[in-house]
Short mmCIF file of C-alpha atoms in Angstrom, two decimals:
data_model
loop_
_atom_site.label_atom_id
_atom_site.label_comp_id
_atom_site.label_asym_id
_atom_site.label_seq_id
_atom_site.Cartn_x
_atom_site.Cartn_y
_atom_site.Cartn_z
CA MET A 136 -13.54 122.59 -41.48
CA VAL A 137 -17.22 122.88 -40.12
CA ALA A 138 -18.79 119.50 -40.89
CA GLY A 139 -20.63 119.64 -44.42
CA MET A 140 -18.46 122.46 -45.38
CA GLU A 141 -16.52 121.70 -48.47
CA LEU A 142 -13.52 123.12 -50.32
CA ARG A 143 -15.57 124.28 -53.47
CA HIS A 144 -17.59 126.43 -50.75
CA LEU A 145 -14.26 127.80 -49.62
CA ARG A 146 -12.83 128.57 -53.31
CA TYR A 147 -16.19 130.08 -54.13
CA PHE A 148 -16.03 132.33 -51.01
CA VAL A 149 -12.67 133.20 -51.68
CA ALA A 150 -13.03 134.29 -55.41
CA VAL A 151 -16.07 136.41 -54.48
CA ALA A 152 -14.23 137.82 -51.33
CA GLU A 153 -11.12 138.68 -53.71
CA GLU A 154 -13.12 140.24 -56.65
CA LEU A 155 -16.26 141.87 -54.58
CA ASN A 156 -18.17 140.76 -57.46
CA PHE A 157 -20.04 137.82 -57.91
CA THR A 158 -20.14 138.23 -61.60
CA ARG A 159 -16.31 138.62 -62.35
CA ALA A 160 -16.17 135.74 -59.65
CA ALA A 161 -18.25 133.28 -61.54
CA ALA A 162 -16.45 134.06 -64.76
CA ARG A 163 -13.13 133.53 -62.95
CA MET A 164 -14.29 129.97 -61.34
CA ARG A 165 -15.99 129.42 -64.88
CA VAL A 166 -19.38 128.36 -63.44
CA ALA A 167 -22.58 130.23 -63.96
CA GLN A 168 -23.52 133.07 -61.50
CA PRO A 169 -26.71 131.47 -60.02
CA ALA A 170 -24.84 128.42 -58.98
CA LEU A 171 -21.83 130.61 -57.41
CA SER A 172 -24.17 132.23 -55.66
CA SER A 173 -26.35 129.12 -54.33
CA GLN A 174 -22.72 127.89 -53.41
CA ILE A 175 -22.01 131.02 -51.08
CA LYS A 176 -25.75 131.08 -49.29
CA ASP A 177 -24.87 127.30 -48.68
CA LEU A 178 -21.99 128.33 -46.84
CA GLU A 179 -23.74 131.33 -45.06
CA TYR A 180 -26.56 128.56 -43.92
CA GLU A 181 -24.01 126.32 -42.80
CA LEU A 182 -22.24 128.82 -40.71
CA GLN A 183 -25.36 130.79 -39.86
CA THR A 184 -23.89 133.88 -40.50
CA PRO A 185 -23.74 135.99 -43.68
CA LEU A 186 -20.72 136.59 -45.15
CA PHE A 187 -21.44 139.43 -47.90
CA GLU A 188 -23.34 142.43 -47.50
CA ARG A 189 -25.14 143.34 -50.96
CA GLY A 190 -26.26 146.82 -51.40
CA ARG A 191 -26.28 149.72 -53.67
CA ALA A 192 -22.52 150.06 -53.18
CA GLY A 193 -21.75 146.69 -54.09
CA VAL A 194 -20.44 143.62 -52.34
CA GLN A 195 -18.59 143.98 -49.24
CA LEU A 196 -17.29 141.46 -46.66
CA THR A 197 -19.05 141.38 -43.24
CA ARG A 198 -17.05 141.12 -39.98
CA ALA A 199 -17.52 137.28 -40.01
CA GLY A 200 -16.75 137.29 -43.83
CA LYS A 201 -13.52 139.37 -43.24
CA ALA A 202 -12.37 136.31 -40.38
CA LEU A 203 -13.00 133.49 -42.92
CA PHE A 204 -11.51 135.33 -45.81
CA GLN A 205 -7.99 135.16 -43.83
CA ARG A 206 -8.33 131.40 -42.57
CA ALA A 207 -9.58 130.34 -45.94
CA ARG A 208 -7.23 132.03 -48.51
CA GLY A 209 -4.34 130.13 -46.08
CA ILE A 210 -6.07 126.66 -46.09
CA LEU A 211 -6.24 127.05 -50.18
CA VAL A 212 -2.42 127.98 -50.33
CA GLN A 213 -1.38 125.18 -48.03
CA LEU A 214 -3.50 122.92 -49.50
CA ALA A 215 -1.87 123.82 -53.07
CA GLU A 216 1.77 123.58 -51.64
CA ALA A 217 1.00 120.10 -50.35
CA ALA A 218 -0.35 118.72 -53.24
CA ASN A 219 2.36 119.85 -55.32
CA GLU A 220 5.04 118.70 -53.06
CA ALA A 221 3.54 115.24 -53.22
CA ARG A 222 3.55 115.66 -57.17
CA THR A 223 7.23 116.80 -57.21
CA ALA A 224 8.13 113.89 -54.63
CA ALA A 225 6.66 111.50 -57.01
CA GLY A 226 8.75 113.18 -60.09
CA VAL A 227 6.00 115.11 -61.22
CA ILE A 228 6.02 119.03 -61.60
CA THR A 229 2.28 120.15 -61.87
CA GLY A 230 0.23 123.35 -60.70
CA SER A 231 -0.54 126.44 -62.12
CA LEU A 232 1.19 129.92 -62.69
CA VAL A 233 -0.88 133.43 -63.14
CA LEU A 234 1.17 136.00 -64.95
CA GLY A 235 0.84 139.65 -64.72
CA TYR A 236 1.55 141.68 -68.33
CA PRO A 237 1.19 145.21 -69.11
CA SER A 238 0.41 144.91 -72.61
CA GLY A 239 0.23 142.39 -75.56
CA LEU A 240 3.67 143.37 -76.88
CA HIS A 241 5.06 142.56 -73.83
CA LEU A 242 3.57 139.27 -73.33
CA ASN A 243 4.14 138.27 -76.68
CA TYR A 244 8.05 138.92 -75.79
CA LEU A 245 7.86 136.20 -72.95
CA ARG A 246 6.11 133.64 -75.48
CA PRO A 247 9.44 131.87 -76.24
CA LEU A 248 10.12 131.50 -72.70
CA ILE A 249 6.39 130.42 -71.82
CA SER A 250 6.54 127.94 -74.90
CA ALA A 251 9.84 126.26 -73.46
CA PHE A 252 8.83 126.29 -70.22
CA ARG A 253 5.39 124.47 -71.23
CA ARG A 254 7.13 121.60 -73.26
CA ALA A 255 9.43 121.08 -70.32
CA GLN A 256 6.47 121.13 -67.89
CA PRO A 257 3.22 120.10 -69.79
CA LYS A 258 1.41 119.46 -66.60
CA VAL A 259 1.63 123.34 -65.56
CA GLN A 260 -1.23 125.60 -66.22
CA PHE A 261 -1.00 129.17 -67.38
CA ASP A 262 -3.63 132.27 -66.75
CA PHE A 263 -2.64 135.66 -67.43
CA PHE A 264 -3.78 139.02 -65.79
CA HIS A 265 -3.56 142.27 -67.66
CA ALA A 266 -2.91 145.29 -65.92
CA LEU A 267 -0.48 148.06 -65.55
CA PRO A 268 2.65 147.68 -63.48
CA ALA A 269 1.23 148.99 -60.23
CA GLN A 270 -1.78 146.99 -60.34
CA GLN A 271 0.04 144.01 -61.07
CA LEU A 272 2.35 144.70 -58.17
CA LYS A 273 -0.92 144.93 -55.99
CA ALA A 274 -2.01 141.66 -57.29
CA LEU A 275 1.33 140.14 -56.56
CA ARG A 276 1.22 141.06 -52.81
CA GLU A 277 -2.29 140.00 -52.67
CA GLY A 278 -1.48 136.74 -53.74
CA ARG A 279 -3.76 136.80 -56.87
CA ILE A 280 -0.83 136.27 -59.22
CA ASP A 281 2.21 134.29 -59.07
CA LEU A 282 4.47 136.69 -61.13
CA ALA A 283 4.28 140.39 -62.50
CA PHE A 284 6.27 141.55 -65.79
CA VAL A 285 7.03 145.33 -64.95
CA THR A 286 8.96 148.40 -65.35
CA LEU A 287 11.73 149.28 -63.63
CA PRO A 288 12.18 151.13 -61.25
CA ALA A 289 9.39 150.00 -58.87
CA PRO A 290 8.34 149.65 -55.50
CA LEU A 291 10.07 146.13 -54.75
CA GLU A 292 10.52 145.76 -51.14
CA GLY A 293 9.99 142.47 -49.76
CA LEU A 294 10.28 140.97 -53.56
CA ASP A 295 12.45 138.99 -56.13
CA HIS A 296 12.87 140.24 -59.53
CA LEU A 297 14.66 139.33 -62.66
CA ALA A 298 15.38 142.23 -64.94
CA ILE A 299 15.34 140.39 -68.40
CA TRP A 300 14.39 143.03 -71.25
CA ARG A 301 16.47 146.66 -71.86
CA ILE A 302 13.89 148.95 -74.61
CA PRO A 303 15.92 152.18 -75.48
CA PHE A 304 13.75 155.51 -76.15
CA LYS A 305 13.56 156.96 -79.36
CA VAL A 306 11.52 159.97 -81.02
CA VAL A 307 8.04 158.97 -82.56
CA LEU A 308 6.73 161.71 -85.27
CA PRO A 309 4.03 161.58 -87.77
CA GLN A 310 5.31 160.23 -90.98
CA ARG A 311 4.45 163.96 -92.68
CA HIS A 312 6.33 166.02 -90.21
CA PRO A 313 8.61 168.36 -91.62
CA LEU A 314 11.46 166.93 -89.29
CA ALA A 315 10.37 162.95 -90.08
CA LYS A 316 13.44 162.69 -92.24
CA ARG A 317 15.99 163.70 -89.93
CA PRO A 318 18.03 160.66 -89.05
CA ALA A 319 18.16 161.26 -85.07
CA PHE A 320 17.58 163.60 -82.41
CA GLU A 321 18.70 165.12 -79.23
CA LEU A 322 15.79 166.34 -76.75
CA HIS A 323 16.50 169.93 -77.20
CA ASP A 324 15.70 169.50 -80.82
CA LEU A 325 12.24 168.74 -79.78
CA ARG A 326 11.68 172.18 -77.76
CA ASN A 327 9.21 173.86 -80.20
CA GLU A 328 7.35 170.68 -80.82
CA ASP A 329 3.90 169.75 -79.74
CA PHE A 330 3.79 166.82 -77.56
CA VAL A 331 1.39 163.95 -77.46
CA PHE A 332 1.99 162.45 -73.84
CA CYS A 333 0.66 160.42 -70.90
CA THR A 334 -1.51 161.60 -67.97
CA ARG A 335 0.62 162.09 -64.70
CA GLU A 336 -1.89 159.60 -63.13
CA SER A 337 -1.36 156.74 -65.77
CA ARG A 338 2.28 156.91 -65.35
CA PRO A 339 3.77 158.80 -62.65
CA GLU A 340 7.23 158.03 -62.88
CA PHE A 341 7.32 158.38 -66.45
CA TYR A 342 5.81 161.72 -66.72
CA ASP A 343 8.01 163.25 -63.61
CA GLU A 344 11.28 161.79 -65.09
CA PHE A 345 10.43 163.35 -68.87
CA PHE A 346 9.87 166.55 -67.57
CA ARG A 347 13.19 166.61 -65.56
CA GLN A 348 14.98 165.43 -68.62
CA CYS A 349 13.52 168.37 -70.95
CA ALA A 350 14.22 170.66 -67.95
CA ASN A 351 17.84 169.45 -68.33
CA ALA A 352 17.72 170.04 -72.44
CA GLY A 353 16.35 173.64 -71.33
CA PHE A 354 12.78 173.53 -72.22
CA ARG A 355 9.40 172.54 -70.77
CA PRO A 356 7.30 170.53 -73.42
CA ARG A 357 4.40 171.75 -74.96
CA VAL A 358 1.94 168.96 -74.12
CA VAL A 359 -1.36 169.38 -76.22
CA LYS A 360 -2.83 165.91 -75.40
CA GLU A 361 -2.54 163.58 -72.75
CA VAL A 362 -3.70 159.52 -72.88
CA GLY A 363 -4.15 157.16 -70.05
CA GLY A 364 -2.71 153.98 -70.11
CA TYR A 365 0.37 152.51 -71.33
CA PRO A 366 2.74 154.83 -73.21
CA THR A 367 2.06 153.05 -76.68
CA ASN A 368 -1.57 154.45 -76.47
CA MET A 369 -0.22 157.07 -78.20
CA LEU A 370 0.74 156.21 -80.97
CA GLY A 371 -2.44 156.58 -83.16
CA LEU A 372 -2.68 159.95 -82.22
CA ILE A 373 1.08 160.52 -83.35
CA ALA A 374 -0.19 159.09 -86.63
CA MET A 375 -2.87 161.65 -87.00
CA GLY A 376 -0.34 164.44 -86.73
CA VAL A 377 -1.53 165.68 -83.03
CA GLY A 378 2.04 165.61 -81.85
CA VAL A 379 5.32 164.01 -81.41
CA ALA A 380 6.64 161.70 -78.38
CA VAL A 381 9.79 160.10 -76.83
CA LEU A 382 8.74 156.70 -76.29
CA PRO A 383 10.19 152.99 -75.54
CA HIS A 384 11.01 151.65 -78.84
CA PHE A 385 9.21 148.42 -79.70
CA GLU A 386 10.07 147.11 -82.83
CA ARG A 387 6.80 145.47 -83.60
CA ALA A 388 5.05 148.73 -83.04
CA GLU A 389 7.06 149.87 -86.16
CA ARG A 390 4.27 148.23 -88.06
CA ILE A 391 2.02 151.01 -87.15
CA THR A 392 1.27 153.08 -90.19
CA GLY A 393 1.81 156.84 -90.10
CA ILE A 394 4.71 156.93 -87.80
CA VAL A 395 8.40 157.11 -87.90
CA TRP A 396 10.84 156.36 -85.08
CA ARG A 397 14.42 158.22 -84.85
CA PRO A 398 17.21 157.47 -82.38
CA LEU A 399 17.62 159.81 -79.60
CA THR A 400 21.30 160.23 -79.38
CA LYS A 401 21.29 162.74 -76.01
CA PRO A 402 20.75 162.08 -73.50
CA LYS A 403 20.33 157.80 -74.41
CA LEU A 404 17.62 156.77 -72.22
CA TRP A 405 16.35 152.99 -71.92
CA VAL A 406 13.84 151.07 -69.68
CA ASP A 407 14.49 147.81 -67.89
CA PHE A 408 11.54 145.19 -67.75
CA ALA A 409 11.68 142.77 -64.89
CA LEU A 410 9.55 139.79 -64.06
CA VAL A 411 8.94 140.11 -60.41
CA TRP A 412 7.61 137.42 -57.90
CA ARG A 413 7.27 137.13 -53.88
CA ARG A 414 9.91 136.07 -51.51
CA PRO A 415 10.04 133.16 -50.92
CA ALA A 416 8.84 132.07 -54.04
CA ALA A 417 5.30 130.70 -53.49
CA SER A 418 5.50 127.11 -55.16
CA ARG A 419 8.09 124.76 -56.79
CA VAL A 420 6.49 125.99 -60.33
CA LEU A 421 7.19 129.50 -59.44
CA GLU A 422 11.06 128.45 -58.70
CA GLN A 423 11.52 126.23 -61.79
CA PHE A 424 9.78 129.11 -63.96
CA ALA A 425 12.28 131.65 -62.42
CA ALA A 426 15.25 129.38 -62.64
CA ALA A 427 14.19 128.92 -66.71
CA ALA A 428 13.79 132.99 -66.98
CA GLN A 429 17.53 133.31 -65.83
CA ALA A 430 18.78 130.50 -67.81
CA GLN A 431 17.17 132.28 -71.17
CA PHE A 432 17.79 136.17 -70.63
CA PRO A 433 21.03 137.16 -69.45
CA PRO A 434 21.16 140.00 -67.34
CA PRO A 435 21.14 143.91 -68.74
CA PRO A 436 24.52 145.76 -68.48
CA GLU A 437 24.87 147.79 -65.21
CA GLU A 438 24.36 151.01 -66.37
CA GLU A 439 21.36 153.57 -65.04
CA GLY A 440 18.25 153.90 -67.02
CA TRP A 441 15.27 155.53 -67.28
CA GLY A 442 12.33 154.00 -65.51
CA THR A 443 8.80 154.34 -66.90
#
C-alpha cells in the first residue's frame, strides 16, 4: 500500500464504493458521516487523485476510483481470510456472516439454526440483509453478503445451495367470503373470483406460473388489485375483502385476522426455500454454517414444485 494509507481508509472507501452513498456507507460502518467523508478526503489527498464524483445524480466512482476499488476489495478479502485461517489454526473460529432474507417470517424460520450455531461458535458475528430474492443473489455475487435465503427455482450458476424448507400453496379468502366455509378447493373453483395478486415486475416467475396454472384449469384470473413486494403483502387487502389469492402457506400468517386458509387439492403446488452461497465457500465460517444447516434440515423429497 501507499505510505500513509491505512486499512481503515480502504474499508471506508470500499463501503462508499459499494453503496455509492455516503450516508448509507457511514451507517454501515457505524461512524458519523463527517468522519467518513474526512477519511475519504485523506485517502484522495494521499493518492493525489479524486476517487468519487459528487453531483446531482449522486456519487459515482472516477476512473481512478474504479481501479482502486477492485484491488482494495481483494486486499480486504485476503486479509479477512488470512485472519480467519490463523484463528482456525489456533482452534478458534471467528469471523462474520451476512445473511440475506426476504421477510421476517423467513428469518424466524432460521432462528433455531442461527441460535445453535451461535452457541457452538460464540465468536462469529451475524449481520442481516433484507431484500427480495433477485436482490439477494445480486448482492451475493457482488460479495456484499455471504448467504442468501431465496425461493427456488433461481439463477444459481456458479453457486452452491441447500434446499431446507418446503411450503404448500393454499387458497386465501376473506373470512366473510361466501366460499370461506368450503374445506378445500381445486383451482378452477376460483374461476369467477376477483384476485389480489403481485405485480409481474416484483415476482415474474410467480406471476407467469400462476397464470399458466390458471390456463391449465380453464380460465384467466380476474386480477382487480396488484401489490408489489413479497406475496404476503397481499394479506391485508384480502382481509379487507378486495379479493382472493393463492399463496405459500406460512403457519404464522394464520394469526392475521380477517382471512382463512384452505387447502388447494388440484393442482398440488408448493415452493422450496434454499440457502445459497458462492462456490467455493468464501470462509471457514461459511463452511461451518453450511454444514450445520445440512445437519439440521433434511432435504425435501425429490418432487416437482412451483417456484415463486
